Coordinates of C-alpha atoms and ligand atoms in Angstrom, one line a residue:
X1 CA 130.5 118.4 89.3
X2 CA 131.7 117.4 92.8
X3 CA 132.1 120.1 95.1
X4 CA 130.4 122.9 93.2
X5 CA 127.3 123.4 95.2
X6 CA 125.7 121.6 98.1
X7 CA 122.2 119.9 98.2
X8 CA 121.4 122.6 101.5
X9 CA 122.3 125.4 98.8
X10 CA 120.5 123.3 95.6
X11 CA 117.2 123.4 97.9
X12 CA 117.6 127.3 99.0
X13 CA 118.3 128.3 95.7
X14 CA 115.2 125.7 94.1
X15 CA 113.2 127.5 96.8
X16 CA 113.4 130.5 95.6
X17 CA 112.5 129.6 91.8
X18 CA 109.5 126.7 92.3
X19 CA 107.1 125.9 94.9
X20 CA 109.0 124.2 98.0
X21 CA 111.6 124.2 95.4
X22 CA 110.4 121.1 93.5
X23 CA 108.2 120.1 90.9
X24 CA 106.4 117.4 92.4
X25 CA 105.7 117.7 96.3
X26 CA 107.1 114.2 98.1
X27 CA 110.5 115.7 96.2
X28 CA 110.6 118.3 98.9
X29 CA 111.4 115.5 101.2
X30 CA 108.8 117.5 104.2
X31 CA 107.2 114.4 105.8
X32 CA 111.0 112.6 106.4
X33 CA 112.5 116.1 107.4
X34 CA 115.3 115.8 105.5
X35 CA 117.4 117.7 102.6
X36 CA 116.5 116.7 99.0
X37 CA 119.5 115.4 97.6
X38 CA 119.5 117.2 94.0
X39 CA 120.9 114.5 91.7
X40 CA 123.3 114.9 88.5
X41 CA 123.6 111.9 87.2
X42 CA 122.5 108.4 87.6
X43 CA 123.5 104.8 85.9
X44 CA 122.4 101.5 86.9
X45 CA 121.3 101.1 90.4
X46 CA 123.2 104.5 91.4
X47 CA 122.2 108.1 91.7
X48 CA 124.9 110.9 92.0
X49 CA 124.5 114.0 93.8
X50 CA 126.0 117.4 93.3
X51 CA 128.0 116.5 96.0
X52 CA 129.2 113.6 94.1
X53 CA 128.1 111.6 96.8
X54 CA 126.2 108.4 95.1
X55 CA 123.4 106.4 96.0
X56 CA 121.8 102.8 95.4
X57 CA 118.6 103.9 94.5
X58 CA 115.4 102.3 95.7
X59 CA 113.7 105.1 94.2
X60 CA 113.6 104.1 90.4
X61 CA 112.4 107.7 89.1
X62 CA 109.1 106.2 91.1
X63 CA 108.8 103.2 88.6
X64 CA 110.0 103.8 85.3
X65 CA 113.9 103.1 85.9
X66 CA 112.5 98.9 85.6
X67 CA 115.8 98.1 83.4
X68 CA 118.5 100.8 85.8
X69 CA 119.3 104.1 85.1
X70 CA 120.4 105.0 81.7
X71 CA 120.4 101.5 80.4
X72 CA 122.6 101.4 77.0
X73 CA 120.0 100.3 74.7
X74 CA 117.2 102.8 76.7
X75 CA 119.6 105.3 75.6
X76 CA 120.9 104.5 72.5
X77 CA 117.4 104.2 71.4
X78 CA 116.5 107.3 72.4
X79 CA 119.3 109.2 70.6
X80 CA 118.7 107.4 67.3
X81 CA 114.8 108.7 67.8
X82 CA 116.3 112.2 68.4
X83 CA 118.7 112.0 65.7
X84 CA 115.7 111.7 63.4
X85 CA 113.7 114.7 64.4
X86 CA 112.3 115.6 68.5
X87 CA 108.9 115.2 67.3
X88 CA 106.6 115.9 64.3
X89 CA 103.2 116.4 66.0
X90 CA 101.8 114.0 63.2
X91 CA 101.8 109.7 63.0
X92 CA 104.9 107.3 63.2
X93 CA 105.5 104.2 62.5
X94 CA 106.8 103.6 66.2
X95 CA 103.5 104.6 68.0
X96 CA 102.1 101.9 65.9
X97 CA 104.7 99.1 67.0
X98 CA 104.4 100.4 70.8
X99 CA 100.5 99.9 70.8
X100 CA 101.0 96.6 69.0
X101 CA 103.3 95.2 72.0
X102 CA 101.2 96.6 74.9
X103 CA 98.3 95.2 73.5
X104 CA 100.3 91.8 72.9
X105 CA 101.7 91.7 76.4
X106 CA 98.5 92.4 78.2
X107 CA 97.2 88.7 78.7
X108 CA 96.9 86.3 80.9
X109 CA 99.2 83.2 80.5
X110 CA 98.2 80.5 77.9
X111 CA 95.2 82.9 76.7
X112 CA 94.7 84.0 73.2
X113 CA 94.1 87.4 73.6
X114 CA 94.1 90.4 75.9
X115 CA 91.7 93.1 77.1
X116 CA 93.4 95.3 74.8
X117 CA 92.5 95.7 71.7
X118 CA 93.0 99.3 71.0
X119 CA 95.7 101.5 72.6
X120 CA 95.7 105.7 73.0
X121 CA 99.1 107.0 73.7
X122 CA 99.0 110.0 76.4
X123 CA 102.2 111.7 78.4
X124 CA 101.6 110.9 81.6
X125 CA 99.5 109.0 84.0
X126 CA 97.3 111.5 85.6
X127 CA 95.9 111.8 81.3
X128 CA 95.6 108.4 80.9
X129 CA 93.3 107.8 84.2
X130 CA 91.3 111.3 83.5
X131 CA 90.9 109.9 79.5
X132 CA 89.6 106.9 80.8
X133 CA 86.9 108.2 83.4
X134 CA 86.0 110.3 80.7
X135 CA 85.8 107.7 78.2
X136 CA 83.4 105.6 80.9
X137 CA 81.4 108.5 81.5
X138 CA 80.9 108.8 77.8
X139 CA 80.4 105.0 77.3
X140 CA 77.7 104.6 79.7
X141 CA 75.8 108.0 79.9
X142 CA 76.3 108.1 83.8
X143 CA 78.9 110.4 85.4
X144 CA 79.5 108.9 89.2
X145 CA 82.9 107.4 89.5
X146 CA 83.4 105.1 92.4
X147 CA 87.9 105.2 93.5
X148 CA 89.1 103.8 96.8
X149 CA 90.4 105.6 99.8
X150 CA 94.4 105.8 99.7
X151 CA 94.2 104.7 95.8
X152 CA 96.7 107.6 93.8
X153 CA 95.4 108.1 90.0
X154 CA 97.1 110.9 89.6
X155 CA 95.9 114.4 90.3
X156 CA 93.3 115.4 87.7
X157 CA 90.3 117.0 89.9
X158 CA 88.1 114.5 90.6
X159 CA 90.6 111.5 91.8
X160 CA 92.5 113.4 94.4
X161 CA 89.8 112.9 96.9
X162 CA 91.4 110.6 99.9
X163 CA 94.3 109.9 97.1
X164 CA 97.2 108.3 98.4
X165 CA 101.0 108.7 97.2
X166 CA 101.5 112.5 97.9
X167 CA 98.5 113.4 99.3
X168 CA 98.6 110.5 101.9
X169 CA 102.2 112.0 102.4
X170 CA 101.0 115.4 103.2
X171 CA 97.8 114.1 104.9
X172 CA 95.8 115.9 103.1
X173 CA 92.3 115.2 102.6
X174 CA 92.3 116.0 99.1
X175 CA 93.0 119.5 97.2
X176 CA 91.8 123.2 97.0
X177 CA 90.7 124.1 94.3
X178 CA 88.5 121.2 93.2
X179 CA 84.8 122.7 93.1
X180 CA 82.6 120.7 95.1
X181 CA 80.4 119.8 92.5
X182 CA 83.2 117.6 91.0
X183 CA 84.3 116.1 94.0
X184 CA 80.6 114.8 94.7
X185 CA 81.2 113.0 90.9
X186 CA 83.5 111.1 92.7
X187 CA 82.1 108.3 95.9
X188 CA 85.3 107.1 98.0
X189 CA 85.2 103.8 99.5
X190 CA 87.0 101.5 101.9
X191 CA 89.7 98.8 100.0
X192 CA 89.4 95.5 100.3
X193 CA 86.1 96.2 101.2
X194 CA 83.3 94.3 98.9
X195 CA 80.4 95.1 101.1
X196 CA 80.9 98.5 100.7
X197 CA 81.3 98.2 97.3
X198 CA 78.0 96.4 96.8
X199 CA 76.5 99.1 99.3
X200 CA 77.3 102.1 97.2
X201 CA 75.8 100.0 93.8
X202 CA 72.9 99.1 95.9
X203 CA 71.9 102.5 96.4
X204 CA 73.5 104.4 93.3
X205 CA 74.3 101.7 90.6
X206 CA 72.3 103.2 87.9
X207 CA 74.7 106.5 88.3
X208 CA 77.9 104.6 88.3
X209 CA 80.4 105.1 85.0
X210 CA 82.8 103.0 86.6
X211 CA 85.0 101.8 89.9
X212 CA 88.6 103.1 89.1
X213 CA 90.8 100.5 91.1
X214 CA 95.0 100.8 91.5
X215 CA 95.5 96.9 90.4
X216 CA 97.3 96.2 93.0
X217 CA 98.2 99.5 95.4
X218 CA 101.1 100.6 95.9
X219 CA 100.9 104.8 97.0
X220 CA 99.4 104.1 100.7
X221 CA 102.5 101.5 100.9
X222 CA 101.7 98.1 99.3
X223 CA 98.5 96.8 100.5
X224 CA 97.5 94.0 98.6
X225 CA 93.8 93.5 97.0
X226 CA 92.5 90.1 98.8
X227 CA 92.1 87.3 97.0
X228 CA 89.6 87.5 93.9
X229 CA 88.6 91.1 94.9
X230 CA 89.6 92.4 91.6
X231 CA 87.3 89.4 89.9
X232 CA 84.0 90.5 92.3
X233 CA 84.4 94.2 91.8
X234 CA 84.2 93.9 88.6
X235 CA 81.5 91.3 88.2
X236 CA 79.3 94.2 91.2
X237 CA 79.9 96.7 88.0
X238 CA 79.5 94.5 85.3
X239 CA 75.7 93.6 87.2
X240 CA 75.1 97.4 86.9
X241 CA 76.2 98.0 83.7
X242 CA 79.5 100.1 85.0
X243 CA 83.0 99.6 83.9
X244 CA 85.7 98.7 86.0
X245 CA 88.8 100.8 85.3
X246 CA 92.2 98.8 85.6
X247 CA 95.1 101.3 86.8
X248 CA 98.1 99.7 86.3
X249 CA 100.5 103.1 85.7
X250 CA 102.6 101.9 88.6
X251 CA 102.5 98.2 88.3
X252 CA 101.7 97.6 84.2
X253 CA 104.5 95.6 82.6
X254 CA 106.3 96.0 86.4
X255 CA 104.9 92.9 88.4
X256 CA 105.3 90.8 85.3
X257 CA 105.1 91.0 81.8
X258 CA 101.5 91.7 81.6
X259 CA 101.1 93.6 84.8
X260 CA 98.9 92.7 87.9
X261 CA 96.4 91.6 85.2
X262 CA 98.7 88.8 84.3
X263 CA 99.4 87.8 87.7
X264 CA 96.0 88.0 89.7
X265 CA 95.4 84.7 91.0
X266 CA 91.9 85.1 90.3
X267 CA 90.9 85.8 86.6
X268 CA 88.7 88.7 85.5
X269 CA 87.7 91.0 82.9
X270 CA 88.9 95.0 83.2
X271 CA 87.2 97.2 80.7
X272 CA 89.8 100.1 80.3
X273 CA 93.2 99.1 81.5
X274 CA 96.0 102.6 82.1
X275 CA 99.7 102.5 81.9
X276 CA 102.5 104.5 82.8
X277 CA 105.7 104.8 84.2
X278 CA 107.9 101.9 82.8
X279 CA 105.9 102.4 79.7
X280 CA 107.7 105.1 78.7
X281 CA 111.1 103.3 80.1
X282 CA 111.8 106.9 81.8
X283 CA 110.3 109.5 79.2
X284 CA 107.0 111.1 79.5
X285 CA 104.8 108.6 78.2
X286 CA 101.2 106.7 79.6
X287 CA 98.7 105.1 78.0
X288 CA 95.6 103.4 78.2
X289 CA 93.5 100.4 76.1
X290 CA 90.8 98.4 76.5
X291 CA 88.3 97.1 73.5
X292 CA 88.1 98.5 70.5
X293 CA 84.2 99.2 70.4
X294 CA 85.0 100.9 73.7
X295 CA 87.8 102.4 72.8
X296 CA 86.9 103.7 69.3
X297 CA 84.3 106.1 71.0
X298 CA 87.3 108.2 71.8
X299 CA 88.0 111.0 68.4
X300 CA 88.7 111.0 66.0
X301 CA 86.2 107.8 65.9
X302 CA 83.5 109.0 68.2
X303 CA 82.1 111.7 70.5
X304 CA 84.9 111.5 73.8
X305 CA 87.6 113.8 73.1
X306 CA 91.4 113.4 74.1
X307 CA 94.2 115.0 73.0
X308 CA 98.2 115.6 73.0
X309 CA 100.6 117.9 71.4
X310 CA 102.9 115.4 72.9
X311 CA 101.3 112.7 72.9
X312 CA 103.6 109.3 71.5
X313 CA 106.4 111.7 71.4
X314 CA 109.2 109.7 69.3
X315 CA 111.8 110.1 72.1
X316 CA 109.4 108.8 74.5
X317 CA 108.3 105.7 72.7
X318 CA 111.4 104.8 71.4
X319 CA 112.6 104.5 75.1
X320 CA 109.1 102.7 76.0
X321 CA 110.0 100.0 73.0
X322 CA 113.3 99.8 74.0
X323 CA 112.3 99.1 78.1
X324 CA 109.6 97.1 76.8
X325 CA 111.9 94.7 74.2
X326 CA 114.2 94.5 77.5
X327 CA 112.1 93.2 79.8
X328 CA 112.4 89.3 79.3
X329 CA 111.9 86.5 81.7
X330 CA 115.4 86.9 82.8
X331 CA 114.9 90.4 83.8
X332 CA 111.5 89.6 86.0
X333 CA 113.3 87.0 87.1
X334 CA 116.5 89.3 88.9
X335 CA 113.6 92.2 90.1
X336 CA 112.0 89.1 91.4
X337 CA 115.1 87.7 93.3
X338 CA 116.8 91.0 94.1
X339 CA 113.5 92.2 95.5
X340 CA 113.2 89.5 97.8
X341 CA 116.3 89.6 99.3
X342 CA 115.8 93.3 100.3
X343 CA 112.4 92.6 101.5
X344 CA 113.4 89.9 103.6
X345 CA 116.4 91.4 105.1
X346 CA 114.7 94.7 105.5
X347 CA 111.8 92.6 107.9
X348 CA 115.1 90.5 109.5
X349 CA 117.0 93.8 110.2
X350 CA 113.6 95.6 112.2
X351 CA 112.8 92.5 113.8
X352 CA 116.1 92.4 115.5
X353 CA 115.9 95.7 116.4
X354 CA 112.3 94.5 117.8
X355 CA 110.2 97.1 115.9
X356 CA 106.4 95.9 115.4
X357 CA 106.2 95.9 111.1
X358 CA 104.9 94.3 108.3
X359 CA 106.5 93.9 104.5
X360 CA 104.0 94.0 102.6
X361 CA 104.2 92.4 99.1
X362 CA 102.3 92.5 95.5
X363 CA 104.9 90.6 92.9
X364 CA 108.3 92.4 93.3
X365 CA 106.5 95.7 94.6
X366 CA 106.9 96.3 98.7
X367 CA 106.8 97.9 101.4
X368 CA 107.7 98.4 105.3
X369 CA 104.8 99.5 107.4
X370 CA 105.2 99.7 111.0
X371 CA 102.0 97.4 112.2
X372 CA 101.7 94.7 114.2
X373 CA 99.1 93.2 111.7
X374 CA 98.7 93.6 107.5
X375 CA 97.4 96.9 106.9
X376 CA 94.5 96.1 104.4
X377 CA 93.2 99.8 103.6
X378 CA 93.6 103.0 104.0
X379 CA 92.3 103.5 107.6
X380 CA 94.2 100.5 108.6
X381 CA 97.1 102.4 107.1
X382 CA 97.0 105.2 108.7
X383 CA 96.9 104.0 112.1
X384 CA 100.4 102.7 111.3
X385 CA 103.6 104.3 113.6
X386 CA 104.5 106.1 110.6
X387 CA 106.5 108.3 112.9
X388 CA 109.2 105.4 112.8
X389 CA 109.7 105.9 109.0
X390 CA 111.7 109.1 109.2
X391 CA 114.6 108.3 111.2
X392 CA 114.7 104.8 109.4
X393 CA 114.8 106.4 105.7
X394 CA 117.6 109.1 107.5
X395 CA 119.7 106.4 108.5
X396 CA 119.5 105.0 105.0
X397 CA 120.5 107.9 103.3
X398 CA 123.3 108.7 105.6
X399 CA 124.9 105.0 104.7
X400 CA 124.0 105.8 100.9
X401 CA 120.8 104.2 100.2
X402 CA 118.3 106.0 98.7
X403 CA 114.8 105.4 99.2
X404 CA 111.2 107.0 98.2
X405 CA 110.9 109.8 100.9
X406 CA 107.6 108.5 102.3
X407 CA 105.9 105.4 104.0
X408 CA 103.4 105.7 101.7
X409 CA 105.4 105.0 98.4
X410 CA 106.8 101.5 97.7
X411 CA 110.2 100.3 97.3
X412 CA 111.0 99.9 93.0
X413 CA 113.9 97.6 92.6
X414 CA 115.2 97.4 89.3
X415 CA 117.0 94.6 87.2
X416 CA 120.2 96.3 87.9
X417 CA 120.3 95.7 90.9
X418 CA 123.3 93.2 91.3
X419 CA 124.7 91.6 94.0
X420 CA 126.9 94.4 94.8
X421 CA 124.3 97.1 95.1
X422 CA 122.0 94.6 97.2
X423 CA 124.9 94.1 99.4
X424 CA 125.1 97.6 100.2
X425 CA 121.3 97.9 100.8
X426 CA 121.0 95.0 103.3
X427 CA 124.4 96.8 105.4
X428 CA 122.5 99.3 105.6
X429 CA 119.9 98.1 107.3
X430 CA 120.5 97.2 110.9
X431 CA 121.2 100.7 111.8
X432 CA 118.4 101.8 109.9
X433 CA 116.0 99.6 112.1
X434 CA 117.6 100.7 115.1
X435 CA 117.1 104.2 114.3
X436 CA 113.3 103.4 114.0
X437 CA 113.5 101.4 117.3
X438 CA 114.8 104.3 119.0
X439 CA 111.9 106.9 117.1
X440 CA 109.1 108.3 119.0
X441 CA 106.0 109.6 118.6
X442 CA 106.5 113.0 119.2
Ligands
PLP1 N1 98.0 106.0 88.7 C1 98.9 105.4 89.6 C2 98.5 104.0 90.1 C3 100.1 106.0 89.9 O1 100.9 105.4 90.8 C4 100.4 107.3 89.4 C5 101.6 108.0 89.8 O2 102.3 107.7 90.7 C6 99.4 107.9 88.5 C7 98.3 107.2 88.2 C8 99.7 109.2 87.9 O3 100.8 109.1 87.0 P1 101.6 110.5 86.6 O4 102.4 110.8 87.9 O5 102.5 110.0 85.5 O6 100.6 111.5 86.2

């Protein structure tokens, strides 16, 4: 494959065939001005290019690589699955098993159950968030949804508003195309915030469905919730008979082996809890559970439809049992450790280089932003020198590390990622943090 083509002529060529050339916009690698590297094969910690120039990947497929790329038993459990037919648009037995060990893993240590009692398979996370506003709506009679500024739950119409991930990497306030009567469903508050969230019950409760919360965010960087905010937002909803909506897509069965939920220092009680990403250990797969009187008002069972010609596709939940059996103690325990060491080293490398940052951490999830003190929302986030990202994440590349192509995203370390691939991620970094010493505004 080395040699054939370069990434410059990948991109004209992509260009020419999709939008920007990619399928999903922070591909497109705009707000770091920089080539998308086009990728041919991956294993491990390591990307390839066509170039045959390979990376150790920060990036993790944005989440789902948890175990490395291509893990053995990932992939050995998909081909089994495909040997046996691509997908039959009717039951298996391995949706079944899948549902049984998310709803299993989802609880808090020592307890005897979980929030989930019920589990709807769905293909990606952007379904599983838009199934469960729909499911709340449907629950409670009331259609306002309450989401936070710089939250991402995907990009079904009425979440994009102030949405982080790509949208914060775009700055945009939110998309065409959304009639304005949908975006009005939709009442954006500030993070970290409990007076506002008390404010916009106070004067709307009895229209509220639910407050759709990322469980600990992670696409406007990592900011993490403060302590017990989790807990009072959803006793605020609970008082007016709303439902708080758990997204865990990005850090379900990723912070630990029951998500945020399982690590939250304060307990609390989530009424419809989403999944994705390592869920499907790499294959398009999401999901989401909560109750089973809740969930059982979804059809077949009752009145809220949902639907998937794809949906708990074998291949897909074959590779979510497999990722899902894999991901022991031992394997927290290295993303834990491995991520860590990065994070440190990352903060050691820009302070010597004397740039102003904070690594912010939630569990093994973090990120750099370039403020002087703890961004704790979106405003706060914004008013970051993201202009110091750039040269830093081109100065990573260069040296062969690849990292999400935006301030905005966090870091995914995976439990491949050894003592050799860490090594080559923390000598990259010095240069990297000069490069953002030397950055400017303009
Ligand atoms: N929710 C959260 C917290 C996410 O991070 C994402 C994707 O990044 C989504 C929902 C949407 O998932 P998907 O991209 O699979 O549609």
């Amino acid at each position: 494959m080395s040699g054939q083509t370069t990434n410059e002529q990948e991109f004209a060529r992509a260009r020419g065939a999709m939008p920007g050339g990619v399928n999903s916009p922070v591909r497109a690698f705009g707000s770091v001005q920089e080539t998308p590297r086009f990728f041919v094969s991956a294993s491990g910690p390591y990307v390839t290019d066509v170039e045959g120039r390979e990376y150790v990947d920060l990036v993790g497929s944005w989440g789902p690589a948890i175990l490395g790329h291509a893990h053995p038993a990932v992939v050995k459990a998909v081909q089994d699955a495909a040997a046996h037919g691509l997908g039959f648009g009717a039951s298996t037995p391995g949706e079944t098993e899948l549902a049984e060990l998310i709803a299993a893993r989802v609880r808090r240590p020592n307890a005897i159950a979980g929030p989930v009692e019920r589990v709807r398979l769905v293909s990606t996370g952007t379904e599983a968030t838009m199934t469960a506003i729909r499911l709340a709506r449907g629950a409670t009679g009331r259609d306002l949804i309450v989401k936070f500024a710089g939250h991402y739950h995907g990009h079904s119409d009425g979440l994009l508003a102030e949405a982080g991930s790509g949208v914060a990497t775009l700055a945009m306030p939110g998309s065409a195309g959304v009639p304005a009567p949908i975006a009005a469903q939709t009442l954006v508050i500030a993070y970290n915030d409990l007076d506002a969230v008390r404010e916009v019950f106070a004067a709307r409760g009895g229209d509220i469905a639910a407050i759709i919360v990322e469980a600990a965010p992670a696409n406007m960087g990592i900011v993490p919730p403060s302590r017990g905010f989790n807990a009072a937002i959803a006793d605020i909803a609970h008082a007016h008979g709303a439902l708080l909506i758990l997204d865990e897509v990005l850090t379900g069965f990723r912070v630990g082996p029951a998500g945020w939920y399982g690590i939250d220092p304060v307990p609390f009680r989530p009424d419809l809890i989403t999944f994705g990403k390592v869920v499907g250990g790499g294959l398009p797969l999401a999901a989401l559970g909560g109750p089973a009187a809740l969930m059982e008002l979804l059809a077949p069972l009752g009145p809220v439809y949902q639907a998937g010609t794809l949906s708990g596709n074998p291949l897909a939940v074959a590779a979510g049992r497999a990722t899902l059996d894999h991901l022991d103690d031992a394997a927290y325990a290295r993303i834990d450790a491995a991520a860590a060491t990065i994070a440190d080293a990352a903060a050691s490398a820009l302070s010597e280089a004397g740039v102003t940052h904070v690594v912010q951490r939630s569990g093994s999830l973090f990120s750099i932003q370039f403020a002087a003190t703890p961004p704790v929302d979106y405003d706060t986030v914004k008013a970051q020198e993201a202009f110091r990202y750039p040269p830093f994440f081109r100065s990573m590349l260069q040296q062969g590390v690849s990292l999400p192509p935006s301030v905005f995203e966090a870091w995914f370390v995976s439990a491949s990622h050894d003592d050799d691939a860490v090594a080559r991620i923390l000598e990259a970094l010095p240069a990297a943090a000069r490069a953002a010493a030397e950055a400017s505004p303009g």
